[in-house]
Coordinates of N, CA, C and O in Angstrom, one line a residue:
X240 N 15.1 -12.1 10.0 CA 13.5 -12.2 8.8 C 13.7 -13.8 8.3 O 14.9 -13.5 7.5
X241 N 12.5 -14.3 8.5 CA 12.8 -15.4 7.7 C 12.2 -15.6 5.8 O 11.2 -14.2 5.6
X242 N 13.3 -15.9 5.2 CA 12.6 -15.8 4.0 C 11.8 -17.1 3.2 O 12.4 -18.3 3.3
X243 N 10.6 -16.6 2.3 CA 9.5 -18.4 1.4 C 9.5 -18.3 0.2 O 9.2 -16.9 0.4
X244 N 10.3 -18.3 -0.4 CA 10.7 -18.2 -2.0 C 10.6 -16.8 -2.7 O 10.2 -16.5 -3.2
X245 N 11.4 -16.1 -1.6 CA 11.7 -14.4 -2.2 C 10.8 -13.7 -1.9 O 11.2 -11.9 -1.9
X246 N 10.1 -14.0 -0.5 CA 8.8 -13.6 0.0 C 8.8 -13.5 0.8 O 9.5 -14.1 2.2
X247 N 8.9 -12.1 1.8 CA 9.9 -11.7 3.3 C 8.2 -12.0 3.7 O 7.3 -12.2 3.6
X248 N 8.8 -12.5 5.2 CA 7.6 -13.4 6.0 C 6.7 -12.6 6.0 O 5.5 -13.1 6.8
X249 N 7.6 -11.4 6.5 CA 6.6 -9.9 7.0 C 5.8 -9.5 6.2 O 4.9 -8.0 6.8
X250 N 5.3 -9.1 5.2 CA 4.7 -9.1 3.8 C 3.4 -9.4 4.3 O 2.9 -8.0 4.3
X251 N 2.9 -10.1 4.2 CA 2.0 -10.8 4.9 C 0.9 -9.6 6.6 O 0.2 -9.1 6.3
X252 N 1.7 -9.5 7.3 CA 1.6 -8.2 7.9 C 1.4 -6.9 7.8 O 0.9 -5.8 8.1
X253 N 3.2 -6.6 6.8 CA 3.1 -5.6 6.5 C 1.7 -5.3 6.1 O 0.7 -4.1 5.8
X254 N 0.7 -5.8 4.5 CA -0.3 -5.7 4.2 C -2.0 -5.7 5.3 O -2.7 -4.6 4.4
X255 N -1.4 -6.0 6.3 CA -2.6 -5.6 7.3 C -2.4 -4.6 7.7 O -3.8 -3.9 8.1
X256 N -0.8 -3.6 8.1 CA -0.7 -2.8 8.4 C -1.3 -1.6 7.4 O -2.5 -0.8 8.2
X257 N -0.9 -2.2 6.8 CA -0.8 -0.6 5.9 C -2.9 -0.4 5.5 O -3.0 1.1 6.0
X258 N -3.5 -1.6 4.9 CA -4.6 -1.2 5.5 C -4.9 -1.4 5.6 O -6.0 0.1 5.9
X259 N -4.9 -1.5 7.6 CA -5.6 -1.0 8.3 C -5.6 0.3 8.6 O -6.3 1.2 9.4
X260 N -4.8 0.8 7.8 CA -4.3 2.5 8.5 C -5.0 2.9 7.6 O -5.8 4.7 7.7
X261 N -5.7 2.7 6.4 CA -7.6 3.3 5.7 C -8.0 3.4 6.3 O -8.9 4.4 5.9
X262 N -8.6 2.5 6.8 CA -9.9 2.8 7.7 C -9.8 3.3 8.8 O -9.0 3.1 9.9
X263 N -10.7 4.2 8.6 CA -10.4 5.6 10.0 C -11.3 5.0 11.5 O -12.5 4.7 11.0
X264 N -10.8 5.4 12.1 CA -11.7 4.8 13.4 C -12.4 6.0 13.7 O -12.2 6.7 12.9
X265 N -13.4 5.2 14.8 CA -14.3 6.5 15.0 C -13.9 7.5 16.2 O -14.2 8.7 15.8
X266 N -12.9 7.2 16.1 CA -12.3 8.8 16.5 C -11.5 9.3 16.0 O -12.3 11.1 15.8
X267 N -11.6 8.8 14.6 CA -11.2 10.4 13.4 C -12.1 10.2 13.4 O -12.1 11.2 12.6
X268 N -13.6 9.7 12.8 CA -14.8 10.2 12.3 C -15.5 11.2 12.9 O -16.6 12.1 12.5
X269 N -15.0 11.2 14.6 CA -15.7 11.9 15.5 C -14.9 13.0 15.6 O -15.1 14.9 16.0
X270 N -14.2 13.6 14.7 CA -12.8 15.0 14.8 C -13.0 15.1 13.5 O -12.8 16.6 13.7
X271 N -13.3 14.8 12.3 CA -13.9 15.0 10.6 C -15.0 15.5 10.9 O -16.2 14.6 10.8
X272 N -15.9 16.7 11.4 CA -16.6 18.0 12.1 C -17.1 18.0 10.9 O -18.3 17.9 9.9
X273 N -16.1 18.4 9.6 CA -16.3 19.5 8.2 C -16.3 17.8 7.1 O -15.3 17.2 7.2
X274 N -16.6 18.8 6.2 CA -17.0 17.9 5.1 C -14.9 17.7 4.2 O -14.4 16.9 3.4
X275 N -14.8 18.8 4.5 CA -13.5 19.3 4.4 C -12.4 18.3 4.3 O -11.7 17.9 4.1
X276 N -11.8 17.8 5.5 CA -11.3 16.9 6.0 C -12.0 15.5 5.7 O -10.8 15.1 5.6
X277 N -13.7 15.4 5.3 CA -13.5 14.0 4.9 C -12.8 13.6 3.3 O -12.3 13.1 3.2
X278 N -12.6 15.0 2.9 CA -12.6 15.1 1.7 C -10.8 15.1 1.5 O -10.2 14.3 0.4
X279 N -10.0 15.8 1.8 CA -8.6 15.4 2.4 C -8.1 14.2 2.3 O -7.4 14.1 1.9
X280 N -8.9 13.5 3.4 CA -8.5 12.4 3.8 C -8.7 10.8 2.8 O -7.8 10.5 2.3
X281 N -10.1 11.2 1.9 CA -10.1 10.5 1.2 C -9.1 11.0 -0.3 O -8.6 9.8 -1.0
X282 N -8.4 12.0 -0.6 CA -7.4 12.8 -1.9 C -6.3 12.1 -1.3 O -5.7 11.3 -1.8
X283 N -5.8 11.8 0.3 CA -4.3 11.1 0.2 C -4.9 9.7 0.5 O -4.0 8.7 -0.2
X284 N -6.1 9.2 0.3 CA -5.7 7.5 0.4 C -5.9 7.2 -0.6 O -4.9 5.8 -1.5
X285 N -6.5 8.3 -1.6 CA -6.3 7.8 -3.7 C -5.1 8.2 -4.0 O -4.0 6.9 -4.5
X286 N -4.4 9.1 -3.3 CA -3.0 9.3 -3.2 C -2.0 8.1 -3.3 O -1.0 7.6 -3.9
X287 N -2.0 7.9 -1.8 CA -1.2 6.5 -1.3 C -1.8 4.7 -2.3 O -1.0 4.4 -2.6
X288 N -3.4 4.9 -2.6 CA -3.7 3.9 -3.6 C -2.9 3.8 -5.1 O -2.3 3.2 -5.1
X289 N -2.9 5.3 -5.5 CA -1.8 5.6 -6.7 C -0.4 5.1 -6.7 O -0.3 4.4 -7.7
X290 N 0.1 5.6 -5.3 CA 1.9 5.5 -5.4 C 2.0 4.0 -5.3 O 3.1 3.7 -5.7
X291 N 1.1 3.1 -4.6 CA 1.4 1.4 -4.5 C 0.9 1.0 -6.0 O 2.3 0.3 -6.3
X292 N 0.0 1.2 -6.4 CA -0.1 0.7 -8.1 C 1.3 1.3 -8.1 O 1.3 0.3 -9.9
X293 N 2.0 2.4 -8.4 CA 2.7 2.5 -9.6 C 3.7 1.3 -9.5 O 4.7 1.1 -9.9
X294 N 4.2 0.9 -7.7 CA 5.4 0.3 -7.5 C 4.8 -0.8 -7.4 O 6.2 -1.4 -7.9
X295 N 4.1 -1.2 -7.6 CA 3.4 -2.8 -7.8 C 4.1 -3.3 -9.3 O 4.3 -3.8 -10.1
X296 N 3.4 -1.8 -10.5 CA 3.8 -1.9 -11.6 C 5.5 -1.4 -12.0 O 5.6 -2.8 -12.8
X297 N 6.0 -1.2 -11.1 CA 7.4 -0.8 -11.6 C 7.8 -1.9 -11.6 O 9.0 -2.8 -11.3
X298 N 7.3 -3.1 -10.0 CA 7.8 -3.8 -10.0 C 8.3 -5.4 -10.8 O 8.8 -5.5 -10.9
X299 N 6.6 -5.1 -11.1 CA 6.5 -6.1 -12.2 C 6.8 -6.1 -13.2 O 7.5 -7.1 -13.9
X300 N 7.4 -4.9 -13.9 CA 8.2 -4.6 -15.1 C 9.6 -5.2 -14.5 O 9.7 -5.7 -15.5
X301 N 10.1 -4.3 -13.7 CA 11.7 -5.4 -13.7 C 12.1 -6.6 -13.4 O 12.6 -7.1 -13.8
X302 N 11.0 -7.1 -12.7 CA 10.6 -8.6 -12.5 C 10.8 -9.7 -13.9 O 11.7 -10.4 -14.4
X303 N 9.6 -8.2 -15.2 CA 10.0 -9.5 -16.7 C 10.6 -9.3 -16.9 O 11.2 -9.6 -18.4
X304 N 11.2 -7.8 -16.8 CA 12.2 -7.3 -17.2 C 14.1 -8.1 -16.8 O 14.7 -9.3 -17.8
X305 N 14.3 -8.6 -15.8 CA 15.2 -9.2 -15.2 C 15.2 -11.0 -15.6 O 16.1 -11.6 -15.4
X306 N 13.9 -11.2 -15.5 CA 13.7 -13.1 -16.3 C 13.5 -13.0 -17.5 O 13.0 -14.1 -17.5
X307 N 13.6 -12.4 -18.1 CA 12.9 -12.3 -19.8 C 14.2 -13.0 -20.1 O 14.9 -13.3 -19.7
X308 N 13.8 -14.1 -21.6 CA 14.1 -15.6 -22.2 C 15.4 -14.1 -22.7 O 14.6 -13.4 -23.8

């Protein structure tokens, strides 16, 4: 795996895959006939977005701590 300024070269691919997993496909939309399944899907999306936000903030805090003067 190639490194470019400390960031993995596969990071953009990972971002595309992660965000693509959040978008429901036509087949998923057809399977979700009831509102409960749709609501559960949105709760999971919100949960994983919150987890991602916490991870980004934790990484930013770690970088700030490691590189402070």
